[in-house]
Amino acid sequence: MPMNIFQDTLRRIAERVEGTLAVSLVGTDGIPIDSWGTADKASLEAMSAELGAFVKSSQRPQNASPSGTIQQIAVVSDETVAILSRVTTEYYLLLLLAREGNFGRGRFELRKAGLALEKELL
């Protein structure tokens, strides 16, 4: 059975970025649409919800940044790095890396995948 475009894209990101724990396509509501990886599902959903809420609040007119729409956010903790990368106004890719994961490659692959997925989501 062939994988859908989302699963295939998420799998390719995970394979290309060293240290990937999970990668997910999430809505700005923080709800994952599709995910790939070995990270605990509950922690991935919690991270999605927190970052989704941050993005959503930053998009409100009274909070709008003069520098434009958020394209990427990185949150670094003691053990992991989470990178949220914009696909459309409603969807983001979330990459959860081990602390020693390849941050630069992760940002690059998310941006590249975002451009490809944008066509599917509009």
JSON list of C-alpha atoms in Angstrom, two decimals:
[
{"chain": "A", "resi": 1, "resn": "MET", "atom": "CA", "xyz": [0.00, 0.00, 0.00]},
{"chain": "A", "resi": 2, "resn": "PRO", "atom": "CA", "xyz": [1.58, 3.34, -1.01]},
{"chain": "A", "resi": 3, "resn": "MET", "atom": "CA", "xyz": [2.18, 6.02, 1.59]},
{"chain": "A", "resi": 4, "resn": "ASN", "atom": "CA", "xyz": [0.39, 9.30, 1.33]},
{"chain": "A", "resi": 5, "resn": "ILE", "atom": "CA", "xyz": [2.29, 12.45, 0.36]},
{"chain": "A", "resi": 6, "resn": "PHE", "atom": "CA", "xyz": [2.46, 13.64, 3.97]},
{"chain": "A", "resi": 7, "resn": "GLN", "atom": "CA", "xyz": [3.89, 10.38, 5.35]},
{"chain": "A", "resi": 8, "resn": "ASP", "atom": "CA", "xyz": [6.37, 10.16, 2.49]},
{"chain": "A", "resi": 9, "resn": "THR", "atom": "CA", "xyz": [7.56, 13.74, 3.03]},
{"chain": "A", "resi": 10, "resn": "LEU", "atom": "CA", "xyz": [7.86, 13.32, 6.81]},
{"chain": "A", "resi": 11, "resn": "ARG", "atom": "CA", "xyz": [9.78, 10.04, 6.38]},
{"chain": "A", "resi": 12, "resn": "ARG", "atom": "CA", "xyz": [12.22, 11.68, 3.95]},
{"chain": "A", "resi": 13, "resn": "ILE", "atom": "CA", "xyz": [12.90, 14.53, 6.38]},
{"chain": "A", "resi": 14, "resn": "ALA", "atom": "CA", "xyz": [13.56, 12.02, 9.18]},
{"chain": "A", "resi": 15, "resn": "GLU", "atom": "CA", "xyz": [15.93, 10.02, 6.98]},
{"chain": "A", "resi": 16, "resn": "ARG", "atom": "CA", "xyz": [17.91, 13.09, 5.89]},
{"chain": "A", "resi": 17, "resn": "VAL", "atom": "CA", "xyz": [18.30, 14.83, 9.25]},
{"chain": "A", "resi": 18, "resn": "GLU", "atom": "CA", "xyz": [20.64, 13.18, 11.72]},
{"chain": "A", "resi": 19, "resn": "GLY", "atom": "CA", "xyz": [19.20, 13.03, 15.24]},
{"chain": "A", "resi": 20, "resn": "THR", "atom": "CA", "xyz": [15.52, 13.20, 14.24]},
{"chain": "A", "resi": 21, "resn": "LEU", "atom": "CA", "xyz": [13.20, 11.92, 16.96]},
{"chain": "A", "resi": 22, "resn": "ALA", "atom": "CA", "xyz": [9.97, 12.88, 15.20]},
{"chain": "A", "resi": 23, "resn": "VAL", "atom": "CA", "xyz": [8.59, 15.11, 12.50]},
{"chain": "A", "resi": 24, "resn": "SER", "atom": "CA", "xyz": [4.98, 16.20, 12.21]},
{"chain": "A", "resi": 25, "resn": "LEU", "atom": "CA", "xyz": [2.69, 18.28, 10.04]},
{"chain": "A", "resi": 26, "resn": "VAL", "atom": "CA", "xyz": [0.61, 20.40, 12.41]},
{"chain": "A", "resi": 27, "resn": "GLY", "atom": "CA", "xyz": [-2.15, 22.95, 12.11]},
{"chain": "A", "resi": 28, "resn": "THR", "atom": "CA", "xyz": [-1.90, 26.33, 13.81]},
{"chain": "A", "resi": 29, "resn": "ASP", "atom": "CA", "xyz": [-4.37, 24.89, 16.31]},
{"chain": "A", "resi": 30, "resn": "GLY", "atom": "CA", "xyz": [-1.51, 22.62, 17.41]},
{"chain": "A", "resi": 31, "resn": "ILE", "atom": "CA", "xyz": [-3.20, 19.41, 16.29]},
{"chain": "A", "resi": 32, "resn": "PRO", "atom": "CA", "xyz": [-0.89, 17.07, 14.35]},
{"chain": "A", "resi": 33, "resn": "ILE", "atom": "CA", "xyz": [-2.25, 16.09, 10.92]},
{"chain": "A", "resi": 34, "resn": "ASP", "atom": "CA", "xyz": [0.37, 13.39, 10.37]},
{"chain": "A", "resi": 35, "resn": "SER", "atom": "CA", "xyz": [3.57, 12.34, 12.17]},
{"chain": "A", "resi": 36, "resn": "TRP", "atom": "CA", "xyz": [6.62, 10.14, 11.67]},
{"chain": "A", "resi": 37, "resn": "GLY", "atom": "CA", "xyz": [9.23, 9.05, 14.20]},
{"chain": "A", "resi": 38, "resn": "THR", "atom": "CA", "xyz": [10.00, 7.45, 17.50]},
{"chain": "A", "resi": 39, "resn": "ALA", "atom": "CA", "xyz": [9.29, 10.29, 19.96]},
{"chain": "A", "resi": 40, "resn": "ASP", "atom": "CA", "xyz": [6.58, 9.83, 22.55]},
{"chain": "A", "resi": 41, "resn": "LYS", "atom": "CA", "xyz": [3.28, 10.78, 20.89]},
{"chain": "A", "resi": 42, "resn": "ALA", "atom": "CA", "xyz": [2.00, 12.67, 23.96]},
{"chain": "A", "resi": 43, "resn": "SER", "atom": "CA", "xyz": [5.13, 14.86, 24.20]},
{"chain": "A", "resi": 44, "resn": "LEU", "atom": "CA", "xyz": [5.02, 15.56, 20.45]},
{"chain": "A", "resi": 45, "resn": "GLU", "atom": "CA", "xyz": [1.37, 16.61, 20.72]},
{"chain": "A", "resi": 46, "resn": "ALA", "atom": "CA", "xyz": [2.13, 18.80, 23.75]},
{"chain": "A", "resi": 47, "resn": "MET", "atom": "CA", "xyz": [4.99, 20.50, 21.90]},
{"chain": "A", "resi": 48, "resn": "SER", "atom": "CA", "xyz": [2.73, 20.98, 18.85]},
{"chain": "A", "resi": 49, "resn": "ALA", "atom": "CA", "xyz": [0.01, 22.56, 20.97]},
{"chain": "A", "resi": 50, "resn": "GLU", "atom": "CA", "xyz": [2.41, 24.93, 22.75]},
{"chain": "A", "resi": 51, "resn": "LEU", "atom": "CA", "xyz": [4.14, 26.12, 19.59]},
{"chain": "A", "resi": 52, "resn": "GLY", "atom": "CA", "xyz": [0.83, 26.28, 17.71]},
{"chain": "A", "resi": 53, "resn": "ALA", "atom": "CA", "xyz": [-0.59, 28.55, 20.41]},
{"chain": "A", "resi": 54, "resn": "PHE", "atom": "CA", "xyz": [2.48, 30.78, 20.20]},
{"chain": "A", "resi": 55, "resn": "VAL", "atom": "CA", "xyz": [2.20, 31.09, 16.41]},
{"chain": "A", "resi": 56, "resn": "LYS", "atom": "CA", "xyz": [-1.54, 31.69, 16.57]},
{"chain": "A", "resi": 57, "resn": "SER", "atom": "CA", "xyz": [-1.16, 34.48, 19.14]},
{"chain": "A", "resi": 58, "resn": "SER", "atom": "CA", "xyz": [1.58, 36.12, 17.09]},
{"chain": "A", "resi": 59, "resn": "GLN", "atom": "CA", "xyz": [-0.74, 36.19, 14.05]},
{"chain": "A", "resi": 60, "resn": "ARG", "atom": "CA", "xyz": [-3.43, 38.23, 15.80]},
{"chain": "A", "resi": 61, "resn": "PRO", "atom": "CA", "xyz": [-3.57, 41.80, 14.42]},
{"chain": "A", "resi": 62, "resn": "GLN", "atom": "CA", "xyz": [-2.75, 43.40, 17.79]},
{"chain": "A", "resi": 63, "resn": "ASN", "atom": "CA", "xyz": [0.36, 41.19, 18.12]},
{"chain": "A", "resi": 64, "resn": "ALA", "atom": "CA", "xyz": [1.49, 41.34, 14.51]},
{"chain": "A", "resi": 65, "resn": "SER", "atom": "CA", "xyz": [5.21, 41.77, 14.14]},
{"chain": "A", "resi": 66, "resn": "PRO", "atom": "CA", "xyz": [6.39, 44.62, 11.93]},
{"chain": "A", "resi": 67, "resn": "SER", "atom": "CA", "xyz": [8.93, 42.14, 10.53]},
{"chain": "A", "resi": 68, "resn": "GLY", "atom": "CA", "xyz": [6.22, 39.90, 9.04]},
{"chain": "A", "resi": 69, "resn": "THR", "atom": "CA", "xyz": [4.94, 36.35, 9.44]},
{"chain": "A", "resi": 70, "resn": "ILE", "atom": "CA", "xyz": [6.90, 33.83, 11.50]},
{"chain": "A", "resi": 71, "resn": "GLN", "atom": "CA", "xyz": [8.70, 31.44, 9.14]},
{"chain": "A", "resi": 72, "resn": "GLN", "atom": "CA", "xyz": [10.60, 29.33, 11.67]},
{"chain": "A", "resi": 73, "resn": "ILE", "atom": "CA", "xyz": [10.89, 29.02, 15.44]},
{"chain": "A", "resi": 74, "resn": "ALA", "atom": "CA", "xyz": [13.44, 26.95, 17.32]},
{"chain": "A", "resi": 75, "resn": "VAL", "atom": "CA", "xyz": [13.06, 25.91, 20.95]},
{"chain": "A", "resi": 76, "resn": "VAL", "atom": "CA", "xyz": [16.15, 24.40, 22.55]},
{"chain": "A", "resi": 77, "resn": "SER", "atom": "CA", "xyz": [15.90, 22.44, 25.80]},
{"chain": "A", "resi": 78, "resn": "ASP", "atom": "CA", "xyz": [18.44, 20.39, 27.73]},
{"chain": "A", "resi": 79, "resn": "GLU", "atom": "CA", "xyz": [17.68, 17.24, 25.73]},
{"chain": "A", "resi": 80, "resn": "THR", "atom": "CA", "xyz": [15.91, 18.24, 22.51]},
{"chain": "A", "resi": 81, "resn": "VAL", "atom": "CA", "xyz": [15.59, 20.88, 19.83]},
{"chain": "A", "resi": 82, "resn": "ALA", "atom": "CA", "xyz": [12.19, 21.61, 18.29]},
{"chain": "A", "resi": 83, "resn": "ILE", "atom": "CA", "xyz": [12.01, 23.50, 15.00]},
{"chain": "A", "resi": 84, "resn": "LEU", "atom": "CA", "xyz": [8.67, 24.76, 13.75]},
{"chain": "A", "resi": 85, "resn": "SER", "atom": "CA", "xyz": [8.68, 25.79, 10.08]},
{"chain": "A", "resi": 86, "resn": "ARG", "atom": "CA", "xyz": [5.81, 27.47, 8.18]},
{"chain": "A", "resi": 87, "resn": "VAL", "atom": "CA", "xyz": [4.21, 25.67, 5.23]},
{"chain": "A", "resi": 88, "resn": "THR", "atom": "CA", "xyz": [1.08, 27.85, 4.79]},
{"chain": "A", "resi": 89, "resn": "THR", "atom": "CA", "xyz": [-0.79, 30.28, 7.03]},
{"chain": "A", "resi": 90, "resn": "GLU", "atom": "CA", "xyz": [-2.61, 27.27, 8.52]},
{"chain": "A", "resi": 91, "resn": "TYR", "atom": "CA", "xyz": [0.10, 24.56, 8.59]},
{"chain": "A", "resi": 92, "resn": "TYR", "atom": "CA", "xyz": [3.59, 24.10, 9.97]},
{"chain": "A", "resi": 93, "resn": "LEU", "atom": "CA", "xyz": [6.15, 21.31, 10.03]},
{"chain": "A", "resi": 94, "resn": "LEU", "atom": "CA", "xyz": [7.52, 20.42, 13.47]},
{"chain": "A", "resi": 95, "resn": "LEU", "atom": "CA", "xyz": [10.88, 18.66, 13.71]},
{"chain": "A", "resi": 96, "resn": "LEU", "atom": "CA", "xyz": [11.96, 17.25, 17.06]},
{"chain": "A", "resi": 97, "resn": "LEU", "atom": "CA", "xyz": [15.69, 16.55, 17.23]},
{"chain": "A", "resi": 98, "resn": "ALA", "atom": "CA", "xyz": [17.99, 15.06, 19.83]},
{"chain": "A", "resi": 99, "resn": "ARG", "atom": "CA", "xyz": [20.18, 17.85, 21.28]},
{"chain": "A", "resi": 100, "resn": "GLU", "atom": "CA", "xyz": [23.14, 16.70, 19.16]},
{"chain": "A", "resi": 101, "resn": "GLY", "atom": "CA", "xyz": [20.98, 16.47, 16.00]},
{"chain": "A", "resi": 102, "resn": "ASN", "atom": "CA", "xyz": [21.85, 18.38, 12.83]},
{"chain": "A", "resi": 103, "resn": "PHE", "atom": "CA", "xyz": [20.06, 21.70, 13.39]},
{"chain": "A", "resi": 104, "resn": "GLY", "atom": "CA", "xyz": [21.15, 23.39, 10.14]},
{"chain": "A", "resi": 105, "resn": "ARG", "atom": "CA", "xyz": [20.20, 20.41, 8.00]},
{"chain": "A", "resi": 106, "resn": "GLY", "atom": "CA", "xyz": [16.88, 20.21, 9.84]},
{"chain": "A", "resi": 107, "resn": "ARG", "atom": "CA", "xyz": [16.02, 23.84, 9.04]},
{"chain": "A", "resi": 108, "resn": "PHE", "atom": "CA", "xyz": [17.00, 23.30, 5.39]},
{"chain": "A", "resi": 109, "resn": "GLU", "atom": "CA", "xyz": [14.96, 20.10, 4.96]},
{"chain": "A", "resi": 110, "resn": "LEU", "atom": "CA", "xyz": [11.90, 21.65, 6.63]},
{"chain": "A", "resi": 111, "resn": "ARG", "atom": "CA", "xyz": [12.03, 24.66, 4.32]},
{"chain": "A", "resi": 112, "resn": "LYS", "atom": "CA", "xyz": [12.45, 22.45, 1.24]},
{"chain": "A", "resi": 113, "resn": "ALA", "atom": "CA", "xyz": [9.61, 20.11, 2.31]},
{"chain": "A", "resi": 114, "resn": "GLY", "atom": "CA", "xyz": [7.41, 23.09, 3.16]},
{"chain": "A", "resi": 115, "resn": "LEU", "atom": "CA", "xyz": [7.69, 24.43, -0.36]},
{"chain": "A", "resi": 116, "resn": "ALA", "atom": "CA", "xyz": [6.68, 21.02, -1.77]},
{"chain": "A", "resi": 117, "resn": "LEU", "atom": "CA", "xyz": [3.79, 20.53, 0.68]},
{"chain": "A", "resi": 118, "resn": "GLU", "atom": "CA", "xyz": [2.44, 24.04, 0.18]},
{"chain": "A", "resi": 119, "resn": "LYS", "atom": "CA", "xyz": [1.04, 22.99, -3.21]},
{"chain": "A", "resi": 120, "resn": "GLU", "atom": "CA", "xyz": [-0.76, 20.04, -1.58]},
{"chain": "A", "resi": 121, "resn": "LEU", "atom": "CA", "xyz": [-2.31, 22.13, 1.16]},
{"chain": "A", "resi": 122, "resn": "LEU", "atom": "CA", "xyz": [-3.58, 25.15, -0.78]}
]
